[in-house]
């Protein structure tokens, strides 16, 4: 006969194993919902109404980029009226007076030309005459953006910073790094795809202001860490990155920003895919998503304990 103390010891060890198994089950489910930091770099060339890019690693969602703009008041420079799409305004490469919509400038990044700009530089996302923005669509995937990479910044005709030809542009201790721009970042809060065309710039119904960056500067691919955004960790399938304008919804009170003389080209973004549930506040609930509910854990516990009990009973019979 097996000594009593050995049965008790074995029972204790098996219960401990059951507990460890349950803990491992929960931890594995939680880890399965996390995603590594990904980068999307917009360095193709040409002119199009829409561009699509892959992430830096396998399994990252693709992102499509389209252009939108809202007219500024001719006297005050404040954005007024509704957003309009530039998707149908695709011109001929090399013609500075054509409407391009979204333009891809290779290592400089994505810019825009809405057809009525008469200032230099053309083909940048800017707030001259029109306030322009780039819409990012990650499809069915929810993405938490964390930073923005700029390949070109300018304050107009007097000073430019081009990251692909001047590495000093993204070094904080150089004069070139002072060529900075102001921009705003919004996320779509709805469940269906947004219709930005016709949306009033002053209300931005369905959109939430996530960040306003004053003095954003150029950054080098593929790690974009100079222009950090989204401290609250909000997530969405649709993001809008615009040149700053005080007429846009929610931006009042932002520091170190002003209207006009902001020109940039969007070289990339960085973020993580949300594989969990989205909370009511718009953040990604990574810790709980995919983890078994309490009832499921209870059933699993009963099953494991039952298996242990059956094995113990068989051992006694033997």
CSV table of C-alpha atoms in Angstrom, one decimal:
chain,number,residue,atom,x,y,z
A,1,UNK,CA,0.0,0.0,0.0
A,2,UNK,CA,1.2,3.5,-0.8
A,3,UNK,CA,2.1,5.5,2.3
A,4,UNK,CA,-0.4,8.2,3.1
A,5,UNK,CA,2.2,10.9,3.0
A,6,UNK,CA,3.2,10.0,-0.5
A,7,UNK,CA,-0.4,10.3,-1.7
A,8,UNK,CA,-0.7,13.7,-0.1
A,9,UNK,CA,2.5,14.8,-1.5
A,10,UNK,CA,1.6,13.6,-5.0
A,11,UNK,CA,-1.8,15.3,-4.6
A,12,UNK,CA,-0.2,18.6,-3.7
A,13,UNK,CA,2.2,18.3,-6.6
A,14,UNK,CA,-0.6,17.6,-9.1
A,15,UNK,CA,-2.7,20.5,-7.8
A,16,UNK,CA,0.3,22.7,-8.3
A,17,UNK,CA,0.7,21.4,-11.8
A,18,UNK,CA,-3.0,22.2,-12.5
A,19,UNK,CA,-2.6,25.7,-11.2
A,20,UNK,CA,0.5,26.3,-13.4
A,21,UNK,CA,-1.3,24.9,-16.4
A,22,UNK,CA,-4.2,27.4,-15.9
A,23,UNK,CA,-1.8,30.3,-15.4
A,24,UNK,CA,0.1,29.3,-18.6
A,25,UNK,CA,-3.2,29.1,-20.5
A,26,UNK,CA,-4.2,32.6,-19.5
A,27,UNK,CA,-0.7,34.0,-20.2
A,28,UNK,CA,-0.5,32.4,-23.6
A,29,UNK,CA,-3.9,33.8,-24.6
A,30,UNK,CA,-2.9,37.3,-23.5
A,31,UNK,CA,0.4,37.2,-25.3
A,32,UNK,CA,-1.3,36.0,-28.5
A,33,UNK,CA,-3.1,39.4,-28.6
A,34,UNK,CA,0.0,41.5,-28.6
A,35,UNK,CA,1.8,42.8,-31.7
A,36,UNK,CA,5.3,44.0,-32.3
A,37,UNK,CA,5.9,47.6,-33.2
A,38,UNK,CA,5.6,48.0,-37.0
A,39,UNK,CA,6.6,50.7,-39.4
A,40,UNK,CA,5.1,51.7,-42.7
A,41,UNK,CA,7.4,53.7,-45.1
A,42,UNK,CA,5.9,55.7,-48.0
A,43,UNK,CA,8.9,55.9,-50.3
A,44,UNK,CA,7.5,54.9,-53.7
A,45,UNK,CA,7.5,57.3,-56.7
A,46,UNK,CA,4.9,58.6,-59.1
A,47,UNK,CA,1.5,60.3,-59.0
A,48,UNK,CA,-1.8,58.5,-58.1
A,49,UNK,CA,-5.1,59.0,-56.4
A,50,UNK,CA,-4.3,56.2,-53.9
A,51,UNK,CA,-1.1,54.5,-52.6
A,52,UNK,CA,-0.9,51.2,-50.7
A,53,UNK,CA,2.0,50.1,-48.6
A,54,UNK,CA,3.0,47.0,-46.6
A,55,UNK,CA,4.2,47.1,-43.0
A,56,UNK,CA,7.8,46.3,-42.0
A,57,UNK,CA,7.2,42.7,-41.0
A,58,UNK,CA,5.1,39.8,-42.2
A,59,UNK,CA,1.5,39.9,-40.9
A,60,UNK,CA,1.4,43.7,-40.6
A,61,UNK,CA,-1.8,45.2,-42.2
A,62,UNK,CA,-1.4,47.2,-45.4
A,63,UNK,CA,-2.3,50.8,-45.5
A,64,UNK,CA,-3.8,52.9,-48.3
A,65,UNK,CA,-3.3,56.7,-48.5
A,66,UNK,CA,-5.6,59.2,-50.2
A,67,UNK,CA,-5.6,63.0,-50.1
A,68,UNK,CA,-8.1,65.6,-48.8
A,69,UNK,CA,-8.2,69.3,-48.4
A,70,UNK,CA,-10.3,72.2,-47.0
A,71,UNK,CA,-10.1,75.8,-48.3
A,72,UNK,CA,-8.7,78.5,-46.1
A,73,UNK,CA,-10.3,81.9,-45.7
A,74,UNK,CA,-8.5,84.2,-48.1
A,75,UNK,CA,-8.2,87.0,-45.5
A,76,UNK,CA,-7.5,85.2,-42.3
A,77,UNK,CA,-6.0,81.9,-43.5
A,78,UNK,CA,-8.3,80.0,-41.2
A,79,UNK,CA,-9.7,76.7,-42.6
A,80,UNK,CA,-13.5,77.0,-43.3
A,81,UNK,CA,-16.0,74.9,-45.1
A,82,UNK,CA,-16.0,71.2,-45.8
A,83,UNK,CA,-13.3,68.7,-46.6
A,84,UNK,CA,-13.0,67.7,-50.3
A,85,UNK,CA,-11.3,64.7,-51.9
A,86,UNK,CA,-8.3,65.3,-54.2
A,87,UNK,CA,-8.5,61.7,-55.5
A,88,UNK,CA,-9.9,62.8,-58.9
A,89,UNK,CA,-7.3,65.5,-59.3
A,90,UNK,CA,-4.4,63.5,-60.7
A,91,UNK,CA,-2.2,65.4,-63.1
A,92,UNK,CA,0.9,64.7,-65.3
A,93,UNK,CA,4.3,64.2,-63.7
A,94,UNK,CA,6.5,67.3,-64.2
A,95,UNK,CA,3.6,69.8,-64.6
A,96,UNK,CA,3.7,72.0,-61.6
A,97,UNK,CA,0.3,73.5,-62.4
A,98,UNK,CA,-1.6,70.2,-62.5
A,99,UNK,CA,-3.7,68.9,-59.6
A,100,UNK,CA,-2.0,65.7,-58.4
A,101,UNK,CA,-4.0,64.6,-55.5
A,102,UNK,CA,-1.6,62.5,-53.5
A,103,UNK,CA,2.0,62.6,-54.8
A,104,UNK,CA,4.8,60.2,-53.9
A,105,UNK,CA,8.2,61.7,-53.8
A,106,UNK,CA,10.5,58.7,-53.2
A,107,UNK,CA,12.7,59.1,-50.2
A,108,UNK,CA,11.0,62.4,-49.4
A,109,UNK,CA,7.6,60.8,-48.7
A,110,UNK,CA,4.0,61.5,-49.6
A,111,UNK,CA,2.9,65.0,-50.5
A,112,UNK,CA,-0.1,66.7,-52.1
A,113,UNK,CA,-1.1,69.2,-54.7
A,114,UNK,CA,-4.7,70.4,-54.8
A,115,UNK,CA,-4.5,72.6,-57.9
A,116,UNK,CA,-4.7,76.0,-56.5
A,117,UNK,CA,-1.5,76.3,-54.6
A,118,UNK,CA,0.7,79.1,-55.9
A,119,UNK,CA,3.4,79.0,-53.2
A,120,UNK,CA,6.6,77.0,-53.1
A,121,UNK,CA,7.2,74.2,-52.4
A,122,UNK,CA,4.5,72.5,-54.4
A,123,UNK,CA,3.6,68.9,-53.8
A,124,UNK,CA,3.9,69.0,-50.0
A,125,UNK,CA,1.1,68.6,-47.4
A,126,UNK,CA,0.7,72.2,-46.4
A,127,UNK,CA,-1.7,74.9,-45.1
A,128,UNK,CA,-1.1,77.5,-47.9
A,129,UNK,CA,-4.4,78.5,-49.4
A,130,UNK,CA,-5.8,75.1,-48.6
A,131,UNK,CA,-5.2,73.0,-45.5
A,132,UNK,CA,-4.3,69.5,-46.7
A,133,UNK,CA,-4.4,66.1,-45.1
A,134,UNK,CA,-3.5,62.5,-45.8
A,135,UNK,CA,-6.1,59.8,-44.9
A,136,UNK,CA,-4.6,56.4,-43.8
A,137,UNK,CA,-6.8,53.4,-44.2
A,138,UNK,CA,-5.7,50.1,-42.5
A,139,UNK,CA,-8.7,48.2,-43.8
A,140,UNK,CA,-10.3,45.9,-41.2
A,141,UNK,CA,-7.3,46.1,-38.9
A,142,UNK,CA,-7.2,48.4,-35.9
A,143,UNK,CA,-3.8,50.2,-35.5
A,144,UNK,CA,-2.5,52.3,-32.6
A,145,UNK,CA,-0.2,54.9,-34.2
A,146,UNK,CA,2.7,56.0,-32.0
A,147,UNK,CA,4.9,58.3,-34.2
A,148,UNK,CA,5.1,60.0,-37.5
A,149,UNK,CA,8.1,60.2,-39.9
A,150,UNK,CA,8.6,63.3,-42.1
A,151,UNK,CA,11.0,63.1,-45.0
A,152,UNK,CA,10.8,66.8,-45.9
A,153,UNK,CA,9.9,70.0,-44.0
A,154,UNK,CA,9.9,73.6,-45.1
A,155,UNK,CA,8.7,77.0,-43.9
A,156,UNK,CA,8.2,78.2,-47.5
A,157,UNK,CA,10.8,79.3,-50.0
A,158,UNK,CA,13.5,80.3,-47.6
A,159,UNK,CA,14.4,77.1,-45.7
A,160,UNK,CA,14.0,73.4,-46.5
A,161,UNK,CA,15.1,70.2,-44.8
A,162,UNK,CA,15.3,67.1,-46.9
A,163,UNK,CA,16.2,64.0,-44.9
A,164,UNK,CA,17.4,61.9,-47.8
A,165,UNK,CA,20.1,64.4,-48.7
A,166,UNK,CA,21.0,66.0,-45.4
A,167,UNK,CA,21.3,63.8,-42.3
A,168,UNK,CA,21.6,66.9,-40.1
A,169,UNK,CA,17.9,67.5,-40.6
A,170,UNK,CA,17.0,65.0,-37.9
A,171,UNK,CA,19.8,65.8,-35.5
A,172,UNK,CA,18.5,68.0,-32.6
A,173,UNK,CA,21.8,69.8,-32.1
A,174,UNK,CA,22.0,71.2,-35.7
A,175,UNK,CA,20.5,74.4,-37.2
A,176,UNK,CA,18.8,72.4,-39.9
A,177,UNK,CA,16.7,70.6,-37.3
A,178,UNK,CA,15.0,74.0,-36.6
A,179,UNK,CA,13.1,73.7,-39.9
A,180,UNK,CA,9.9,72.4,-38.2
A,181,UNK,CA,6.2,72.2,-39.0
A,182,UNK,CA,2.9,72.0,-37.2
A,183,UNK,CA,0.5,69.2,-37.8
A,184,UNK,CA,-2.6,67.6,-36.4
A,185,UNK,CA,-3.7,63.9,-36.1
A,186,UNK,CA,-7.2,62.6,-36.0
A,187,UNK,CA,-8.7,59.1,-35.7
A,188,UNK,CA,-12.1,57.9,-36.9
A,189,UNK,CA,-14.4,56.7,-34.1
A,190,UNK,CA,-17.2,55.2,-36.1
A,191,UNK,CA,-17.7,51.6,-37.0
A,192,UNK,CA,-18.5,52.0,-40.7
A,193,UNK,CA,-15.9,53.5,-43.1
A,194,UNK,CA,-15.8,57.3,-42.9
A,195,UNK,CA,-17.0,59.7,-45.6
A,196,UNK,CA,-14.6,62.6,-45.1
A,197,UNK,CA,-15.8,64.5,-48.2
A,198,UNK,CA,-18.4,67.0,-47.1
A,199,UNK,CA,-17.4,66.9,-43.4
A,200,UNK,CA,-17.2,70.3,-41.9
A,201,UNK,CA,-13.6,71.1,-40.9
A,202,UNK,CA,-14.8,73.0,-37.8
A,203,UNK,CA,-16.7,70.1,-36.3
A,204,UNK,CA,-15.1,67.0,-37.8
A,205,UNK,CA,-18.1,64.9,-36.9
A,206,UNK,CA,-17.1,61.3,-36.1
A,207,UNK,CA,-13.4,62.2,-35.8
A,208,UNK,CA,-11.4,62.6,-32.6
A,209,UNK,CA,-8.3,64.8,-32.3
A,210,UNK,CA,-5.5,62.6,-31.0
A,211,UNK,CA,-2.5,64.9,-31.2
A,212,UNK,CA,-1.3,68.3,-32.2
A,213,UNK,CA,2.4,68.5,-32.9
A,214,UNK,CA,4.1,71.9,-32.8
A,215,UNK,CA,7.7,71.9,-34.2
A,216,UNK,CA,7.6,68.5,-35.9
A,217,UNK,CA,10.8,67.7,-37.8
A,218,UNK,CA,12.2,65.3,-40.2
A,219,UNK,CA,13.1,61.7,-39.3
A,220,UNK,CA,15.0,58.8,-40.8
A,221,UNK,CA,13.5,55.5,-41.8
A,222,UNK,CA,12.8,52.9,-40.7
A,223,UNK,CA,12.5,53.8,-37.0
A,224,UNK,CA,10.4,56.9,-36.6
A,225,UNK,CA,10.9,58.3,-33.1
A,226,UNK,CA,11.3,62.0,-33.4
A,227,UNK,CA,7.6,62.9,-33.6
A,228,UNK,CA,5.8,60.9,-31.0
A,229,UNK,CA,2.0,61.1,-30.9
A,230,UNK,CA,-1.0,59.4,-29.3
A,231,UNK,CA,0.0,59.4,-25.6
A,232,UNK,CA,-3.4,58.0,-24.7
A,233,UNK,CA,-2.9,54.9,-26.9
A,234,UNK,CA,-6.0,55.4,-29.1
A,235,UNK,CA,-6.6,52.9,-31.9
A,236,UNK,CA,-8.5,53.0,-35.2
A,237,UNK,CA,-8.6,51.7,-38.8
A,238,UNK,CA,-8.7,55.2,-40.2
A,239,UNK,CA,-6.3,58.1,-39.4
A,240,UNK,CA,-6.0,61.6,-40.8
A,241,UNK,CA,-2.8,63.5,-40.7
A,242,UNK,CA,-3.1,67.2,-41.6
A,243,UNK,CA,-1.1,70.4,-41.7
A,244,UNK,CA,-2.1,72.4,-38.7
A,245,UNK,CA,-4.9,75.1,-39.0
A,246,UNK,CA,-6.7,76.8,-36.1
A,247,UNK,CA,-10.0,76.3,-38.0
A,248,UNK,CA,-9.8,72.5,-37.5
A,249,UNK,CA,-12.0,71.0,-34.8
A,250,UNK,CA,-10.5,70.6,-31.3
A,251,UNK,CA,-7.1,72.2,-31.9
A,252,UNK,CA,-7.7,75.5,-30.0
A,253,UNK,CA,-5.2,76.0,-27.1
A,254,UNK,CA,-2.4,73.9,-28.7
A,255,UNK,CA,1.0,75.2,-27.9
A,256,UNK,CA,3.8,76.2,-30.3
A,257,UNK,CA,1.6,76.2,-33.4
A,258,UNK,CA,0.4,78.8,-35.9
A,259,UNK,CA,-1.3,79.1,-39.2
A,260,UNK,CA,0.7,79.1,-42.5
A,261,UNK,CA,4.2,78.3,-43.6
A,262,UNK,CA,4.0,74.6,-42.8
A,263,UNK,CA,5.0,72.2,-45.6
A,264,UNK,CA,5.9,68.6,-45.1
A,265,UNK,CA,6.0,65.2,-46.8
A,266,UNK,CA,4.9,62.2,-44.9
A,267,UNK,CA,7.7,59.5,-45.0
A,268,UNK,CA,6.1,57.0,-42.7
A,269,UNK,CA,4.3,56.1,-39.5
A,270,UNK,CA,4.9,53.7,-36.7
A,271,UNK,CA,2.5,51.8,-34.5
A,272,UNK,CA,1.1,48.4,-33.4
A,273,UNK,CA,-1.8,46.3,-34.6
A,274,UNK,CA,-4.6,45.9,-32.0
A,275,UNK,CA,-5.4,42.2,-31.8
A,276,UNK,CA,-7.6,42.7,-28.8
A,277,UNK,CA,-10.9,44.4,-28.1
A,278,UNK,CA,-11.3,48.2,-28.4
A,279,UNK,CA,-12.5,49.8,-25.2
A,280,UNK,CA,-15.2,52.4,-25.0
A,281,UNK,CA,-12.5,55.1,-24.7
A,282,UNK,CA,-10.9,53.9,-28.0
A,283,UNK,CA,-7.9,52.2,-26.6
A,284,UNK,CA,-6.8,48.6,-27.3
A,285,UNK,CA,-7.5,46.2,-24.4
A,286,UNK,CA,-4.6,43.9,-25.0
A,287,UNK,CA,-4.5,42.5,-21.5
A,288,UNK,CA,-8.0,41.0,-21.6
A,289,UNK,CA,-8.8,40.3,-25.2
A,290,UNK,CA,-8.5,36.7,-26.1
A,291,UNK,CA,-8.1,35.6,-22.4
A,292,UNK,CA,-10.7,33.0,-21.4
A,293,UNK,CA,-13.7,34.4,-19.5
A,294,UNK,CA,-14.1,33.3,-15.8
A,295,UNK,CA,-16.7,30.7,-16.7
A,296,UNK,CA,-14.4,29.2,-19.3
A,297,UNK,CA,-11.5,29.1,-16.8
A,298,UNK,CA,-13.8,27.4,-14.2
A,299,UNK,CA,-14.9,24.7,-16.7
A,300,UNK,CA,-11.2,24.1,-17.7
A,301,UNK,CA,-10.3,23.8,-14.0
A,302,UNK,CA,-13.1,21.3,-13.4
A,303,UNK,CA,-11.9,19.3,-16.4
A,304,UNK,CA,-8.3,19.2,-15.3
A,305,UNK,CA,-9.2,18.3,-11.8
A,306,UNK,CA,-11.5,15.6,-13.0
A,307,UNK,CA,-8.7,14.1,-15.1
A,308,UNK,CA,-6.4,14.2,-12.1
A,309,UNK,CA,-9.1,12.5,-9.9
A,310,UNK,CA,-9.6,9.8,-12.5
A,311,UNK,CA,-5.9,9.1,-12.8
A,312,UNK,CA,-5.7,8.9,-9.0
A,313,UNK,CA,-8.7,6.5,-8.8
A,314,UNK,CA,-7.2,4.2,-11.4
A,315,UNK,CA,-3.9,4.2,-9.5
A,316,UNK,CA,-5.7,3.1,-6.3
A,317,UNK,CA,-7.5,0.3,-8.1
A,318,UNK,CA,-4.3,-0.9,-9.6
